[in-house]
Every structure is written in C-alpha cells, then in structure tokens.
C-alpha cells in the first residue's frame, strides 16, 4: 500500500523557523539564502599565524592525553573499587574521545606538515580506540568536501523520504530514540548509513578509490592487531578487567563521538538547510554547521566544538580555532550562530539532542533546498 506523504503535516514552515525563537531564531533571517560574502573573505580575516602547524605542540597534546589515559588506568587498577569504576569509565571514555580528536587532526593534516608523522601518530591513536585510521580519514574527507549535501555528505546524512518510508518500524524507533543513536558509530564503520553501501574496513568498498586500497588495508590490519591484543589480554589476564579498563570506556567514547558529531550538524533552535544540485556549494554547506560550547570539556577535547571554521578550513590546527573563529565572525554575521554558553558540563545540550532526534526524521525527495521533517506517527508511537 502506498503511504501518504508526511509532508502533509504542515512542518515546512516550522522546519524553517523552528519551534523556538531562541538563539539564531531570527524570523527575518533565512539561513538558506546565499551568503553575501565569499570564502576568500573569511580566509583573509583569519590571522596568518592561525594557519601555522607546530608538530611539537601537537605532539605535546598527544603526550598529555596519553599520560592521562595511563594514569587513569593505573589509578583504577590500584583502587579497584566499584565506587571508583564509574568515575574511571566517564573520565577514560572522555580521554578516548580526546585521543580520537588528535587522530582526527592527523587525518586532516592539521597535526603537522609531515605526512609520515601524521599517518604514524594517526594510526597509533586511532587503532588504540578501535578506529580504522585511513578508512575513517577518507570517508571523513568526503564528509568535509560535501558537508550539507543530502546526496553526497557522509556523516549523519538526512534520509530522503523514500528511503525513510522503506525502513521498518523497529529500525525507525531504534534510529530515532535516545540513547540508541549514540551507539551508532561502530555500526556506521561496518556498514555505513541506510541508502549507502560499503565498509570502512574493506579496501574494495565503494568508499575508496583503487589508489587508496593499500592505505585502507594497512589501517584494517592495525585495527585487527589491536583487537588481537585485547583478546590476548583477556586470555592472559581477567577478561572482566579488560572490559572494565578498555571496553566500557570505549562505549563512553562512542557516545561522545556520536553526541558531538550529531550536534555539529543538528539540533539548532532554528532548523538549518540541506542542499542538492546547483543550490549546494562548499561555502553554503559549511555554514550549516553549528558551534557548541562544552564548558570544561572544551580544553579536554581540543575545542572540537568550534566547528564552523574547522569545517570551512580543516587545515587550521585545533589550538588556533577559537582565535580564527573570533576573527571570522564579523564577516560571517548572522551566518555564525553564537553557541549557548555552558556551565562546567554541557548538560544544556541534551535537550537539543533529544528534541532534534525526536523531530528531525527525513527530508523531502524533491527540492534543492530542504529542511528536516517530522514523522508524526513515529512521534505519537514514542510518546504513548
């Protein structure tokens, strides 16, 4: 039986204006309008020293994070108390996320100008937290090159209505019910998103060009070595201890990754556009990203919440992103959405996450400028 269109719900107006005239909810401003500036103007506003990569400074952050990781593990093993383990899991999972961000910088080449150094450090950091470095690096490059493009983007891409309607109800509920989407990253690495084929571990995946297969194979081998090390540790030591030391923090890391990356592109008070065809451009796509403030976590995860300038210019090292953003804001004007200030911990962002996942289900199959729409039947099922 043919389903009736969900677009009859009258959400088009709400999709543009949101349900809250909060931050960025200026009814006179259309975020989908072509910006009156060019990317060269933003680039010119950023001080030249912000583009300089200091490998020693980058390695210093690696040393800091790795030291904290080992210190936390040593303290947890020494205390071995069920009062302390939950605190360890939260702290270590957050540090795994910080380690990922440094490997992410290696993938962008913002870690240093040395290609070999970037790859060696990237493989060590990402393999330790079960991420295939080159497999992820290449798909993440595709994400940056196509950010905001419904058809070609790679990260948290909105489902077109036709694909959405072909999902069974169980899949819809799992995909749009917190916290289940916050555990999606391992699944994404293995099989990508609905409507897309390929695996980050398979050198012959559609994700990769033939010239990239050797690099992807190298990363898959490094990932496999880490898995074998964990299995070996479980056999030699207590498998429960390995689970407590690495397994649970890994899950916390996955939740951090999905939480932060989702909010980079979703959940703003004013719904933001996605593009197709001639309406899409690198600049317009990049301007749909959102900066977030994570309080104390900003420094721990290397200011990755400062995301607009990172998306437009991923070559800028993370330690210059705040300054570069400050310099670019006069050019960006209303296209830059000032993040709501956080307390010590970003509890305020949970409401953004829950609201967005509850409302942002799919986009229309037609149109070159589209906004997220809501499936009222799914919302009613979840509310009952």
Short mmCIF file of C-alpha atoms in Angstrom, two decimals:
data_model
loop_
_atom_site.label_atom_id
_atom_site.label_comp_id
_atom_site.label_asym_id
_atom_site.label_seq_id
_atom_site.Cartn_x
_atom_site.Cartn_y
_atom_site.Cartn_z
CA UNK A 1 0.00 0.00 0.00
CA UNK A 2 1.31 3.46 -0.90
CA UNK A 3 1.91 5.63 2.15
CA UNK A 4 0.54 9.15 2.21
CA UNK A 5 3.17 11.86 2.24
CA UNK A 6 4.36 13.01 5.64
CA UNK A 7 4.76 16.48 4.12
CA UNK A 8 1.06 16.97 4.66
CA UNK A 9 1.79 17.58 8.34
CA UNK A 10 2.44 21.28 7.76
CA UNK A 11 6.02 21.13 9.02
CA UNK A 12 7.56 23.16 6.19
CA UNK A 13 7.10 26.45 7.97
CA UNK A 14 8.21 25.01 11.30
CA UNK A 15 11.22 23.46 9.60
CA UNK A 16 12.48 26.88 8.60
CA UNK A 17 11.63 28.80 11.73
CA UNK A 18 11.85 26.08 14.36
CA UNK A 19 9.60 25.95 17.37
CA UNK A 20 11.64 28.36 19.44
CA UNK A 21 12.83 31.87 18.69
CA UNK A 22 15.93 31.25 20.76
CA UNK A 23 19.50 31.52 19.62
CA UNK A 24 19.57 32.05 15.90
CA UNK A 25 15.77 32.04 15.72
CA UNK A 26 15.61 35.38 13.87
CA UNK A 27 12.46 35.23 11.76
CA UNK A 28 13.86 37.89 9.39
CA UNK A 29 16.95 35.84 8.57
CA UNK A 30 16.86 32.95 6.11
CA UNK A 31 19.85 30.66 6.76
CA UNK A 32 19.39 29.08 3.33
CA UNK A 33 19.91 32.36 1.47
CA UNK A 34 23.21 32.58 -0.45
CA UNK A 35 25.68 34.46 1.76
CA UNK A 36 26.76 37.98 0.69
CA UNK A 37 30.44 37.09 1.18
CA UNK A 38 32.88 34.65 -0.36
CA UNK A 39 35.08 32.10 1.33
CA UNK A 40 38.16 34.15 0.37
CA UNK A 41 36.85 36.99 2.57
CA UNK A 42 36.62 34.66 5.56
CA UNK A 43 40.09 33.34 4.86
CA UNK A 44 41.52 36.86 4.64
CA UNK A 45 40.05 37.79 8.03
CA UNK A 46 41.88 34.96 9.82
CA UNK A 47 45.37 35.92 11.10
CA UNK A 48 48.17 34.25 9.18
CA UNK A 49 49.68 32.61 12.26
CA UNK A 50 46.44 30.63 12.76
CA UNK A 51 47.39 28.54 9.73
CA UNK A 52 50.79 27.56 11.13
CA UNK A 53 51.11 23.93 12.28
CA UNK A 54 53.55 23.25 15.10
CA UNK A 55 54.34 19.50 15.25
CA UNK A 56 55.99 19.82 18.66
CA UNK A 57 52.93 21.49 20.09
CA UNK A 58 50.72 18.79 18.54
CA UNK A 59 52.94 16.04 19.98
CA UNK A 60 52.73 17.80 23.32
CA UNK A 61 48.97 17.34 23.31
CA UNK A 62 49.46 13.67 22.45
CA UNK A 63 51.88 13.24 25.35
CA UNK A 64 49.46 14.99 27.69
CA UNK A 65 46.49 12.85 26.68
CA UNK A 66 48.36 9.55 26.64
CA UNK A 67 49.82 10.30 30.08
CA UNK A 68 46.34 10.97 31.47
CA UNK A 69 45.00 7.76 29.88
CA UNK A 70 47.67 5.60 31.50
CA UNK A 71 47.41 7.44 34.83
CA UNK A 72 43.65 6.88 34.94
CA UNK A 73 44.04 3.18 34.13
CA UNK A 74 46.76 2.75 36.77
CA UNK A 75 44.66 4.53 39.41
CA UNK A 76 41.59 2.45 38.58
CA UNK A 77 43.51 -0.82 38.83
CA UNK A 78 45.16 0.25 42.08
CA UNK A 79 41.91 1.34 43.77
CA UNK A 80 39.78 -1.42 42.16
CA UNK A 81 36.63 -0.15 43.83
CA UNK A 82 33.10 -0.17 42.45
CA UNK A 83 32.79 3.34 43.80
CA UNK A 84 35.67 4.45 41.57
CA UNK A 85 34.98 2.42 38.41
CA UNK A 86 32.06 4.55 37.16
CA UNK A 87 34.17 7.68 37.62
CA UNK A 88 37.01 5.99 35.75
CA UNK A 89 34.73 4.97 32.88
CA UNK A 90 33.40 8.51 32.44
CA UNK A 91 36.85 10.08 32.62
CA UNK A 92 38.63 7.50 30.46
CA UNK A 93 35.87 7.45 27.85
CA UNK A 94 36.24 11.22 27.60
CA UNK A 95 40.00 10.83 27.17
CA UNK A 96 39.49 8.23 24.44
CA UNK A 97 37.38 10.88 22.69
CA UNK A 98 40.21 13.40 23.12
CA UNK A 99 42.62 10.84 21.62
CA UNK A 100 40.25 10.45 18.68
CA UNK A 101 40.24 14.22 18.06
CA UNK A 102 44.04 14.28 17.86
CA UNK A 103 43.96 11.40 15.38
CA UNK A 104 41.27 13.35 13.52
CA UNK A 105 43.76 16.25 13.22
CA UNK A 106 46.30 13.83 11.79
CA UNK A 107 43.74 12.79 9.20
CA UNK A 108 43.17 16.39 8.15
CA UNK A 109 46.88 17.18 8.02
CA UNK A 110 46.39 19.91 10.65
CA UNK A 111 48.58 17.97 13.09
CA UNK A 112 51.75 18.78 11.12
CA UNK A 113 53.04 19.30 7.60
CA UNK A 114 54.82 15.94 7.78
CA UNK A 115 52.69 13.32 6.00
CA UNK A 116 54.55 10.38 7.58
CA UNK A 117 54.28 11.81 11.09
CA UNK A 118 50.55 12.38 10.63
CA UNK A 119 49.98 8.81 9.48
CA UNK A 120 52.11 7.16 12.17
CA UNK A 121 50.55 9.13 15.03
CA UNK A 122 47.09 8.79 13.50
CA UNK A 123 47.38 5.01 13.26
CA UNK A 124 48.64 4.64 16.82
CA UNK A 125 45.95 6.88 18.31
CA UNK A 126 43.02 5.60 16.30
CA UNK A 127 43.93 1.93 16.39
CA UNK A 128 44.16 2.09 20.19
CA UNK A 129 40.47 3.05 20.32
CA UNK A 130 39.41 0.65 17.53
CA UNK A 131 39.08 3.16 14.70
CA UNK A 132 40.49 2.24 11.24
CA UNK A 133 42.57 5.35 10.61
CA UNK A 134 42.70 5.57 6.81
CA UNK A 135 39.24 4.09 6.32
CA UNK A 136 37.77 6.74 8.56
CA UNK A 137 40.10 9.51 7.28
CA UNK A 138 38.97 9.04 3.69
CA UNK A 139 35.24 8.94 4.48
CA UNK A 140 35.65 11.96 6.76
CA UNK A 141 37.36 13.82 3.92
CA UNK A 142 34.29 13.02 1.80
CA UNK A 143 32.13 14.48 4.59
CA UNK A 144 34.09 17.74 4.60
CA UNK A 145 34.11 18.02 0.82
CA UNK A 146 30.32 17.56 0.69
CA UNK A 147 29.07 18.93 4.01
CA UNK A 148 25.40 19.88 3.88
CA UNK A 149 24.75 17.92 0.67
CA UNK A 150 21.85 15.46 1.02
CA UNK A 151 23.18 13.09 -1.62
CA UNK A 152 26.95 13.25 -1.15
CA UNK A 153 27.59 14.01 2.53
CA UNK A 154 28.88 11.14 4.65
CA UNK A 155 28.27 11.98 8.32
CA UNK A 156 24.78 11.98 9.89
CA UNK A 157 23.23 12.43 6.45
CA UNK A 158 19.44 13.06 6.45
CA UNK A 159 17.39 10.25 4.98
CA UNK A 160 15.32 11.16 1.91
CA UNK A 161 11.62 10.46 2.45
CA UNK A 162 11.56 7.45 0.12
CA UNK A 163 14.38 5.68 2.00
CA UNK A 164 12.85 6.63 5.34
CA UNK A 165 9.46 5.15 4.41
CA UNK A 166 11.15 1.88 3.42
CA UNK A 167 12.56 1.42 6.93
CA UNK A 168 10.60 -0.94 9.13
CA UNK A 169 9.08 0.48 12.29
CA UNK A 170 11.64 -1.17 14.59
CA UNK A 171 14.52 0.43 12.68
CA UNK A 172 12.81 3.82 12.82
CA UNK A 173 12.31 3.57 16.56
CA UNK A 174 15.91 2.48 17.14
CA UNK A 175 17.30 5.19 14.88
CA UNK A 176 15.29 7.99 16.48
CA UNK A 177 15.18 7.09 20.17
CA UNK A 178 17.85 8.38 22.55
CA UNK A 179 20.29 6.88 23.55
CA UNK A 180 20.37 4.28 20.76
CA UNK A 181 21.67 6.66 18.03
CA UNK A 182 24.54 7.50 20.37
CA UNK A 183 25.86 3.97 19.88
CA UNK A 184 25.74 4.08 16.08
CA UNK A 185 29.41 4.68 15.28
CA UNK A 186 30.65 1.04 15.24
CA UNK A 187 27.70 0.09 13.02
CA UNK A 188 28.48 3.01 10.71
CA UNK A 189 32.10 1.86 10.40
CA UNK A 190 30.98 -1.60 9.32
CA UNK A 191 28.06 -0.79 7.05
CA UNK A 192 27.56 3.00 6.74
CA UNK A 193 24.11 4.60 6.80
CA UNK A 194 20.82 3.42 5.21
CA UNK A 195 20.92 4.01 1.47
CA UNK A 196 24.74 3.86 1.36
CA UNK A 197 26.88 0.77 0.80
CA UNK A 198 30.39 -0.10 1.89
CA UNK A 199 32.58 -0.72 4.92
CA UNK A 200 35.44 1.31 6.36
CA UNK A 201 37.40 -1.92 6.75
CA UNK A 202 37.07 -3.22 3.18
CA UNK A 203 39.70 -1.83 0.75
CA UNK A 204 37.34 -2.61 -2.14
CA UNK A 205 34.44 -0.67 -0.62
CA UNK A 206 32.71 1.99 -2.71
CA UNK A 207 34.06 4.48 -0.20
CA UNK A 208 37.56 4.22 -1.62
CA UNK A 209 39.36 4.78 -4.90
CA UNK A 210 41.64 1.97 -6.18
CA UNK A 211 44.69 4.07 -5.28
CA UNK A 212 43.54 4.14 -1.64
CA UNK A 213 43.15 0.40 -1.15
CA UNK A 214 46.65 -0.21 0.20
CA UNK A 215 46.23 2.52 2.82
CA UNK A 216 42.85 1.15 3.88
CA UNK A 217 44.27 -2.37 4.16
CA UNK A 218 47.08 -1.04 6.36
CA UNK A 219 44.56 0.55 8.72
CA UNK A 220 42.41 -2.58 8.85
CA UNK A 221 45.50 -4.63 9.76
CA UNK A 222 46.40 -2.15 12.54
CA UNK A 223 42.81 -2.30 13.83
CA UNK A 224 42.95 -6.10 13.77
CA UNK A 225 46.22 -6.12 15.74
CA UNK A 226 44.57 -4.02 18.44
CA UNK A 227 41.61 -6.42 18.58
CA UNK A 228 44.03 -9.36 18.92
CA UNK A 229 45.89 -7.54 21.70
CA UNK A 230 42.65 -7.10 23.60
CA UNK A 231 41.73 -10.75 23.09
CA UNK A 232 45.22 -11.84 24.21
CA UNK A 233 44.98 -9.59 27.28
CA UNK A 234 41.63 -11.18 28.11
CA UNK A 235 43.19 -14.65 27.96
CA UNK A 236 46.29 -13.76 29.97
CA UNK A 237 44.54 -11.53 32.48
CA UNK A 238 40.94 -11.38 33.65
CA UNK A 239 38.58 -10.64 30.71
CA UNK A 240 36.35 -8.68 33.09
CA UNK A 241 39.30 -6.42 33.90
CA UNK A 242 39.93 -5.82 30.19
CA UNK A 243 36.28 -4.98 29.77
CA UNK A 244 36.45 -2.54 32.67
CA UNK A 245 39.73 -0.97 31.59
CA UNK A 246 39.08 -0.66 27.84
CA UNK A 247 35.62 -1.95 26.90
CA UNK A 248 33.38 0.34 28.92
CA UNK A 249 35.48 3.48 28.20
CA UNK A 250 35.24 2.56 24.52
CA UNK A 251 31.44 2.69 24.75
CA UNK A 252 31.62 6.06 26.51
CA UNK A 253 33.94 7.29 23.74
CA UNK A 254 31.46 6.13 21.09
CA UNK A 255 28.69 8.04 22.85
CA UNK A 256 30.85 11.17 22.99
CA UNK A 257 31.68 10.86 19.30
CA UNK A 258 28.06 10.41 18.22
CA UNK A 259 26.83 13.10 20.61
CA UNK A 260 29.30 15.75 19.47
CA UNK A 261 29.27 14.97 15.75
CA UNK A 262 25.47 14.88 15.66
CA UNK A 263 25.21 18.28 17.33
CA UNK A 264 27.72 19.73 14.86
CA UNK A 265 25.02 19.48 12.20
CA UNK A 266 21.67 19.19 14.01
CA UNK A 267 19.60 20.48 16.87
CA UNK A 268 19.89 24.23 16.48
CA UNK A 269 16.88 26.27 17.61
CA UNK A 270 16.38 27.43 14.04
CA UNK A 271 16.35 24.47 11.66
CA UNK A 272 19.14 24.67 9.14
CA UNK A 273 19.03 23.79 5.43
CA UNK A 274 20.41 20.87 3.49
CA UNK A 275 21.14 21.22 -0.20
CA UNK A 276 21.09 19.39 -3.51
CA UNK A 277 22.26 20.13 -7.03
CA UNK A 278 23.03 23.70 -8.06
CA UNK A 279 21.98 25.14 -4.71
CA UNK A 280 24.82 23.40 -2.90
CA UNK A 281 28.26 24.96 -2.61
CA UNK A 282 31.18 24.28 -0.30
CA UNK A 283 30.59 27.59 1.48
CA UNK A 284 26.83 27.21 1.90
CA UNK A 285 27.25 23.65 3.14
CA UNK A 286 29.90 24.69 5.64
CA UNK A 287 27.67 27.45 7.01
CA UNK A 288 25.09 24.86 8.09
CA UNK A 289 27.46 23.56 10.78
CA UNK A 290 26.99 24.65 14.39
CA UNK A 291 29.46 25.67 17.08
CA UNK A 292 28.85 24.27 20.57
CA UNK A 293 30.22 25.15 23.99
CA UNK A 294 31.14 22.18 26.21
CA UNK A 295 32.33 24.04 29.31
CA UNK A 296 35.29 22.31 30.96
CA UNK A 297 35.30 19.72 28.19
CA UNK A 298 36.34 22.32 25.57
CA UNK A 299 40.00 22.10 26.50
CA UNK A 300 39.92 18.35 27.07
CA UNK A 301 38.56 17.54 23.61
CA UNK A 302 40.69 20.17 21.89
CA UNK A 303 37.99 22.73 21.07
CA UNK A 304 36.32 20.45 18.54
CA UNK A 305 33.05 22.23 19.34
CA UNK A 306 34.46 25.24 17.48
CA UNK A 307 33.25 23.64 14.32
CA UNK A 308 32.22 26.16 11.66
CA UNK A 309 35.73 27.39 10.91
CA UNK A 310 37.05 23.85 11.21
CA UNK A 311 34.62 22.71 8.52
CA UNK A 312 35.48 25.53 6.17
CA UNK A 313 39.23 25.34 6.80
CA UNK A 314 40.17 21.91 8.23
CA UNK A 315 43.87 22.75 7.74
CA UNK A 316 43.78 25.08 10.79
CA UNK A 317 45.21 23.37 13.92
CA UNK A 318 42.76 22.91 16.74
CA UNK A 319 44.71 25.24 19.03
CA UNK A 320 44.02 28.18 16.68
CA UNK A 321 40.32 27.52 16.05
CA UNK A 322 38.97 29.80 18.80
CA UNK A 323 41.09 32.75 17.64
CA UNK A 324 40.30 32.09 13.97
CA UNK A 325 36.57 31.96 14.75
CA UNK A 326 36.73 35.23 16.66
CA UNK A 327 38.42 36.89 13.69
CA UNK A 328 35.94 35.47 11.16
CA UNK A 329 32.71 36.33 13.00
CA UNK A 330 32.42 39.91 11.64
CA UNK A 331 32.48 38.50 8.11
CA UNK A 332 30.07 35.67 8.86
CA UNK A 333 27.47 37.90 10.52
CA UNK A 334 24.17 36.08 11.14
CA UNK A 335 25.51 33.00 9.35
CA UNK A 336 27.51 32.39 12.51
CA UNK A 337 25.28 31.12 15.32
CA UNK A 338 26.75 32.02 18.69
CA UNK A 339 26.74 28.91 20.90
CA UNK A 340 24.87 28.98 24.18
CA UNK A 341 27.40 29.20 26.99
CA UNK A 342 27.78 26.05 29.04
CA UNK A 343 28.28 25.52 32.71
CA UNK A 344 31.16 23.26 33.79
CA UNK A 345 29.46 20.37 31.96
CA UNK A 346 27.32 20.69 28.81
CA UNK A 347 24.06 19.42 30.29
CA UNK A 348 22.13 22.01 28.28
CA UNK A 349 22.96 20.18 25.05
CA UNK A 350 20.99 17.07 25.99
CA UNK A 351 17.72 18.90 25.38
CA UNK A 352 18.96 19.92 21.92
CA UNK A 353 19.86 16.32 21.17
CA UNK A 354 16.58 14.81 22.38
CA UNK A 355 14.46 17.43 20.60
CA UNK A 356 16.33 17.06 17.32
CA UNK A 357 16.29 13.27 17.25
CA UNK A 358 12.59 13.38 18.10
CA UNK A 359 11.78 15.82 15.27
CA UNK A 360 14.43 15.56 12.54
CA UNK A 361 13.50 12.34 10.75
CA UNK A 362 13.87 12.84 6.99
CA UNK A 363 13.93 15.39 4.17
CA UNK A 364 11.81 15.65 1.04
CA UNK A 365 12.82 13.64 -2.01
CA UNK A 366 12.46 16.76 -4.12
CA UNK A 367 13.82 20.27 -3.92
CA UNK A 368 17.34 21.63 -3.89
CA UNK A 369 16.92 23.40 -0.52
CA UNK A 370 15.30 21.16 2.09
CA UNK A 371 14.75 21.12 5.83
CA UNK A 372 14.21 18.22 8.21
CA UNK A 373 10.63 17.00 8.52
CA UNK A 374 8.90 15.08 11.31
CA UNK A 375 7.09 11.76 11.06
CA UNK A 376 4.05 12.40 13.32
CA UNK A 377 3.22 8.69 13.53
CA UNK A 378 6.65 7.86 14.93
CA UNK A 379 6.41 10.73 17.38
CA UNK A 380 2.99 9.54 18.54
CA UNK A 381 4.21 5.95 18.99
CA UNK A 382 7.16 7.11 21.08
CA UNK A 383 5.01 9.39 23.22
CA UNK A 384 2.48 6.65 24.03
#
